[in-house]
PDB file of C-alpha atoms in Angstrom:
ATOM      1  CA  MET T  18       0.000   0.000   0.000  1.00 94.00           C
ATOM      2  CA  ILE T  19       1.381   3.395  -0.998  1.00 96.00           C
ATOM      3  CA  THR T  20       1.385   6.221   1.556  1.00 97.00           C
ATOM      4  CA  LEU T  21       2.814   9.732   1.649  1.00 98.00           C
ATOM      5  CA  ARG T  22       4.772  10.646   4.766  1.00 98.00           C
ATOM      6  CA  LYS T  23       6.613  13.643   6.132  1.00 97.00           C
ATOM      7  CA  ILE T  24      10.368  13.605   5.914  1.00 96.00           C
ATOM      8  CA  THR T  25      11.700  13.222   9.448  1.00 96.00           C
ATOM      9  CA  LEU T  26      15.023  12.916  11.209  1.00 95.00           C
ATOM     10  CA  ASP T  27      14.499   9.158  11.152  1.00 95.00           C
ATOM     11  CA  ASN T  28      13.780   8.707   7.441  1.00 96.00           C
ATOM     12  CA  ARG T  29      15.672  11.579   5.814  1.00 94.00           C
ATOM     13  CA  ARG T  30      18.796   9.624   4.879  1.00 96.00           C
ATOM     14  CA  SER T  31      16.738   6.858   3.296  1.00 96.00           C
ATOM     15  CA  ILE T  32      14.915   9.448   1.205  1.00 96.00           C
ATOM     16  CA  PHE T  33      18.117  11.282   0.236  1.00 96.00           C
ATOM     17  CA  ASN T  34      19.644   7.999  -0.944  1.00 95.00           C
ATOM     18  CA  LEU T  35      16.825   7.152  -3.369  1.00 95.00           C
ATOM     19  CA  GLU T  36      17.851   7.585  -7.006  1.00 93.00           C
ATOM     20  CA  VAL T  37      16.367   7.248 -10.455  1.00 87.00           C
ATOM     21  CA  SER T  38      18.168   5.306 -13.178  1.00 82.00           C
ATOM     22  CA  GLU T  39      21.128   6.877 -14.958  1.00 81.00           C
ATOM     23  CA  GLU T  40      19.086   7.716 -18.081  1.00 80.00           C
ATOM     24  CA  GLN T  41      16.412   9.458 -15.955  1.00 80.00           C
ATOM     25  CA  ARG T  42      18.772  11.752 -14.007  1.00 82.00           C
ATOM     26  CA  GLN T  43      18.375  14.466 -16.615  1.00 75.00           C
ATOM     27  CA  TYR T  44      14.702  14.778 -15.672  1.00 76.00           C
ATOM     28  CA  VAL T  45      14.781  15.207 -11.889  1.00 82.00           C
ATOM     29  CA  ALA T  46      17.003  16.834  -9.263  1.00 86.00           C
ATOM     30  CA  SER T  47      18.301  14.834  -6.322  1.00 89.00           C
ATOM     31  CA  ASN T  48      16.005  14.473  -3.343  1.00 91.00           C
ATOM     32  CA  LEU T  49      18.526  16.274  -1.116  1.00 90.00           C
ATOM     33  CA  SER T  50      18.560  19.238  -3.493  1.00 90.00           C
ATOM     34  CA  SER T  51      14.753  19.211  -3.630  1.00 92.00           C
ATOM     35  CA  VAL T  52      14.404  19.245   0.166  1.00 92.00           C
ATOM     36  CA  ALA T  53      16.885  22.131   0.337  1.00 92.00           C
ATOM     37  CA  SER T  54      14.787  23.967  -2.271  1.00 91.00           C
ATOM     38  CA  CYS T  55      11.727  23.418  -0.081  1.00 92.00           C
ATOM     39  CA  TYR T  56      13.456  25.144   2.812  1.00 92.00           C
ATOM     40  CA  VAL T  57      14.302  28.143   0.614  1.00 90.00           C
ATOM     41  CA  LEU T  58      10.752  28.289  -0.768  1.00 89.00           C
ATOM     42  CA  ALA T  59       9.227  28.118   2.724  1.00 91.00           C
ATOM     43  CA  THR T  60      11.433  30.954   4.001  1.00 90.00           C
ATOM     44  CA  ASN T  61      10.449  33.112   1.014  1.00 88.00           C
ATOM     45  CA  GLY T  62       6.672  32.875   1.212  1.00 86.00           C
ATOM     46  CA  GLY T  63       5.984  29.643  -0.658  1.00 88.00           C
ATOM     47  CA  SER T  64       4.179  26.559   0.599  1.00 93.00           C
ATOM     48  CA  PRO T  65       6.242  23.491  -0.305  1.00 95.00           C
ATOM     49  CA  PHE T  66       5.317  19.948   0.661  1.00 97.00           C
ATOM     50  CA  PRO T  67       8.276  17.555   0.448  1.00 97.00           C
ATOM     51  CA  LEU T  68       6.912  14.066   1.050  1.00 98.00           C
ATOM     52  CA  ALA T  69       8.342  10.581   1.131  1.00 98.00           C
ATOM     53  CA  ILE T  70       6.556   7.883  -0.849  1.00 98.00           C
ATOM     54  CA  TYR T  71       6.320   4.573   0.995  1.00 98.00           C
ATOM     55  CA  ALA T  72       5.254   1.111  -0.141  1.00 97.00           C
ATOM     56  CA  ASP T  73       4.126  -0.389   3.156  1.00 96.00           C
ATOM     57  CA  GLU T  74       7.124   0.422   5.409  1.00 96.00           C
ATOM     58  CA  GLN T  75       9.701   0.794   2.615  1.00 96.00           C
ATOM     59  CA  PRO T  76      10.619   4.261   1.267  1.00 97.00           C
ATOM     60  CA  VAL T  77      10.419   4.014  -2.530  1.00 98.00           C
ATOM     61  CA  GLY T  78      10.145   7.589  -3.776  1.00 97.00           C
ATOM     62  CA  PHE T  79       9.825  11.314  -3.220  1.00 97.00           C
ATOM     63  CA  VAL T  80       7.479  14.088  -4.289  1.00 98.00           C
ATOM     64  CA  MET T  81       7.808  17.863  -4.020  1.00 96.00           C
ATOM     65  CA  ILE T  82       4.513  19.707  -4.214  1.00 96.00           C
ATOM     66  CA  THR T  83       4.383  23.491  -4.164  1.00 94.00           C
ATOM     67  CA  TYR T  84       1.720  26.143  -3.848  1.00 93.00           C
ATOM     68  CA  GLY T  85       2.566  29.735  -4.548  1.00 76.00           C
ATOM     69  CA  ILE T  86       6.199  30.599  -5.133  1.00 70.00           C
ATOM     70  CA  THR T  87       8.163  27.841  -6.849  1.00 66.00           C
ATOM     71  CA  GLY T  88      11.436  29.721  -7.278  1.00 63.00           C
ATOM     72  CA  TYR T  89      11.257  29.441 -11.059  1.00 65.00           C
ATOM     73  CA  ASP T  90       9.703  31.399 -13.880  1.00 71.00           C
ATOM     74  CA  LEU T  91       6.068  30.493 -13.644  1.00 80.00           C
ATOM     75  CA  PRO T  92       3.547  29.603 -16.315  1.00 83.00           C
ATOM     76  CA  VAL T  93       0.318  31.601 -16.428  1.00 81.00           C
ATOM     77  CA  ILE T  94      -1.536  28.637 -14.899  1.00 82.00           C
ATOM     78  CA  ALA T  95       0.592  28.812 -11.711  1.00 84.00           C
ATOM     79  CA  ASP T  96      -1.286  31.510  -9.782  1.00 83.00           C
ATOM     80  CA  ASN T  97      -3.127  29.911  -6.871  1.00 88.00           C
ATOM     81  CA  SER T  98      -2.451  26.428  -8.228  1.00 93.00           C
ATOM     82  CA  TYR T  99      -0.603  23.396  -6.928  1.00 96.00           C
ATOM     83  CA  CYS T 100       2.467  22.153  -8.749  1.00 95.00           C
ATOM     84  CA  ILE T 101       4.006  18.689  -8.632  1.00 96.00           C
ATOM     85  CA  LEU T 102       7.488  20.040  -9.168  1.00 92.00           C
ATOM     86  CA  ARG T 103       9.359  16.803  -8.504  1.00 92.00           C
ATOM     87  CA  LEU T 104       8.228  13.183  -8.528  1.00 95.00           C
ATOM     88  CA  MET T 105      10.528  10.196  -8.478  1.00 95.00           C
ATOM     89  CA  ILE T 106      10.456   6.483  -7.772  1.00 95.00           C
ATOM     90  CA  ASP T 107      13.772   4.809  -6.928  1.00 95.00           C
ATOM     91  CA  LYS T 108      15.287   2.787  -9.761  1.00 94.00           C
ATOM     92  CA  GLN T 109      14.884  -0.538  -7.939  1.00 94.00           C
ATOM     93  CA  TYR T 110      11.153   0.049  -7.411  1.00 94.00           C
ATOM     94  CA  GLN T 111      10.204   1.165 -10.913  1.00 89.00           C
ATOM     95  CA  SER T 112       7.855  -0.905 -13.085  1.00 87.00           C
ATOM     96  CA  MET T 113       5.910  -1.988  -9.990  1.00 92.00           C
ATOM     97  CA  CYS T 114       3.045   0.533 -10.437  1.00 92.00           C
ATOM     98  CA  TYR T 115       4.324   2.618  -7.498  1.00 95.00           C
ATOM     99  CA  GLY T 116       4.465   5.769  -9.635  1.00 93.00           C
ATOM    100  CA  ARG T 117       0.829   5.388 -10.652  1.00 95.00           C
ATOM    101  CA  GLU T 118      -0.299   4.646  -7.088  1.00 97.00           C
ATOM    102  CA  ALA T 119       1.811   7.504  -5.741  1.00 97.00           C
ATOM    103  CA  LEU T 120       0.295   9.995  -8.194  1.00 97.00           C
ATOM    104  CA  LYS T 121      -3.161   8.888  -7.103  1.00 98.00           C
ATOM    105  CA  LYS T 122      -2.244   9.581  -3.441  1.00 98.00           C
ATOM    106  CA  ILE T 123      -0.576  12.871  -4.368  1.00 98.00           C
ATOM    107  CA  LEU T 124      -3.721  14.107  -6.102  1.00 98.00           C
ATOM    108  CA  GLU T 125      -5.843  13.016  -3.139  1.00 98.00           C
ATOM    109  CA  PHE T 126      -3.545  15.061  -0.879  1.00 98.00           C
ATOM    110  CA  ILE T 127      -3.660  18.109  -3.169  1.00 98.00           C
ATOM    111  CA  ARG T 128      -7.468  17.937  -3.271  1.00 97.00           C
ATOM    112  CA  THR T 129      -7.489  18.525   0.516  1.00 97.00           C
ATOM    113  CA  PHE T 130      -6.117  21.997  -0.412  1.00 97.00           C
ATOM    114  CA  PRO T 131      -3.490  22.010   2.382  1.00 97.00           C
ATOM    115  CA  ALA T 132      -2.168  25.485   1.473  1.00 95.00           C
ATOM    116  CA  GLY T 133      -5.325  27.071   0.112  1.00 94.00           C
ATOM    117  CA  PRO T 134      -7.949  26.708  -2.589  1.00 95.00           C
ATOM    118  CA  ALA T 135      -6.962  25.991  -6.164  1.00 95.00           C
ATOM    119  CA  ARG T 136      -8.568  25.239  -9.479  1.00 94.00           C
ATOM    120  CA  TYR T 137      -5.571  23.549 -11.083  1.00 95.00           C
ATOM    121  CA  CYS T 138      -2.636  21.265 -10.508  1.00 97.00           C
ATOM    122  CA  TRP T 139       0.219  21.556 -12.990  1.00 95.00           C
ATOM    123  CA  ILE T 140       3.366  19.617 -13.732  1.00 95.00           C
ATOM    124  CA  PRO T 141       6.374  20.702 -15.794  1.00 93.00           C
ATOM    125  CA  TYR T 142       8.071  17.900 -17.711  1.00 93.00           C
ATOM    126  CA  SER T 143      10.652  17.382 -20.429  1.00 92.00           C
ATOM    127  CA  PRO T 144       9.128  16.793 -23.885  1.00 92.00           C
ATOM    128  CA  ASP T 145      11.241  13.668 -24.362  1.00 91.00           C
ATOM    129  CA  ASN T 146      10.079  12.077 -21.095  1.00 90.00           C
ATOM    130  CA  LEU T 147       7.378  10.009 -22.763  1.00 90.00           C
ATOM    131  CA  ALA T 148       6.797   7.766 -19.738  1.00 88.00           C
ATOM    132  CA  ALA T 149       5.915  10.814 -17.620  1.00 91.00           C
ATOM    133  CA  LYS T 150       3.652  12.210 -20.343  1.00 93.00           C
ATOM    134  CA  LYS T 151       1.771   8.914 -20.592  1.00 94.00           C
ATOM    135  CA  LEU T 152       1.354   8.696 -16.810  1.00 94.00           C
ATOM    136  CA  TYR T 153       0.093  12.276 -16.476  1.00 96.00           C
ATOM    137  CA  GLU T 154      -2.335  11.930 -19.375  1.00 97.00           C
ATOM    138  CA  SER T 155      -3.781   8.768 -17.831  1.00 97.00           C
ATOM    139  CA  PHE T 156      -4.863  10.921 -14.860  1.00 97.00           C
ATOM    140  CA  GLY T 157      -6.471  13.571 -17.071  1.00 97.00           C
ATOM    141  CA  PHE T 158      -3.607  16.068 -17.306  1.00 97.00           C
ATOM    142  CA  HIS T 159      -3.394  17.907 -20.620  1.00 96.00           C
ATOM    143  CA  GLU T 160      -0.806  20.228 -22.079  1.00 94.00           C
ATOM    144  CA  ASN T 161      -1.891  23.866 -22.037  1.00 93.00           C
ATOM    145  CA  GLY T 162       0.585  25.072 -24.664  1.00 91.00           C
ATOM    146  CA  GLU T 163       2.965  26.750 -22.234  1.00 90.00           C
ATOM    147  CA  VAL T 164       6.670  25.986 -22.045  1.00 89.00           C
ATOM    148  CA  CYS T 165       8.900  27.035 -19.127  1.00 85.00           C
ATOM    149  CA  HIS T 166      12.635  26.334 -19.136  1.00 83.00           C
ATOM    150  CA  ASP T 167      12.193  23.972 -22.082  1.00 88.00           C
ATOM    151  CA  GLU T 168       9.611  21.940 -20.170  1.00 91.00           C
ATOM    152  CA  LEU T 169       6.026  21.423 -21.240  1.00 93.00           C
ATOM    153  CA  ILE T 170       3.274  22.355 -18.803  1.00 94.00           C
ATOM    154  CA  THR T 171       0.527  19.834 -18.256  1.00 95.00           C
ATOM    155  CA  VAL T 172      -2.565  20.801 -16.272  1.00 96.00           C
ATOM    156  CA  LEU T 173      -5.345  19.058 -14.383  1.00 97.00           C
ATOM    157  CA  ASP T 174      -8.605  20.702 -13.311  1.00 95.00           C
ATOM    158  CA  LEU T 175      -9.107  19.983  -9.638  1.00 94.00           C
TER     159      LEU T 175
END
């Protein structure tokens, strides 16, 4: 069973040590870098949610959700919207449907509106990351025509 959990003193090293495969590293920053970015966002008025992804009691992935300031140039859709800025499943746990189950839990969490109301959730992704595109589309995300930092923006109505 997939659950989302806070990053704590007890689990932080396990989360920082999770990695994607070599060919996927171009698509996602390290989890340590992402957690550091969350600290910077939080101290500058943003509402980041860095969460560990667990399969039962095993950490298998990481997600960084933001609301408000993301620290990057923002697409038009970003105002008062949630962003799944980072999502990764460790290389040894891929192809086990954890990414799909995690995205389902992530969207359930976002729909509780933990930082405030929103109409949209958006995700930036590299145009050549076809696996990500397929996953996002299967949940109803659609490209809105915007591109930020060479990444396509895909949007879901909440």
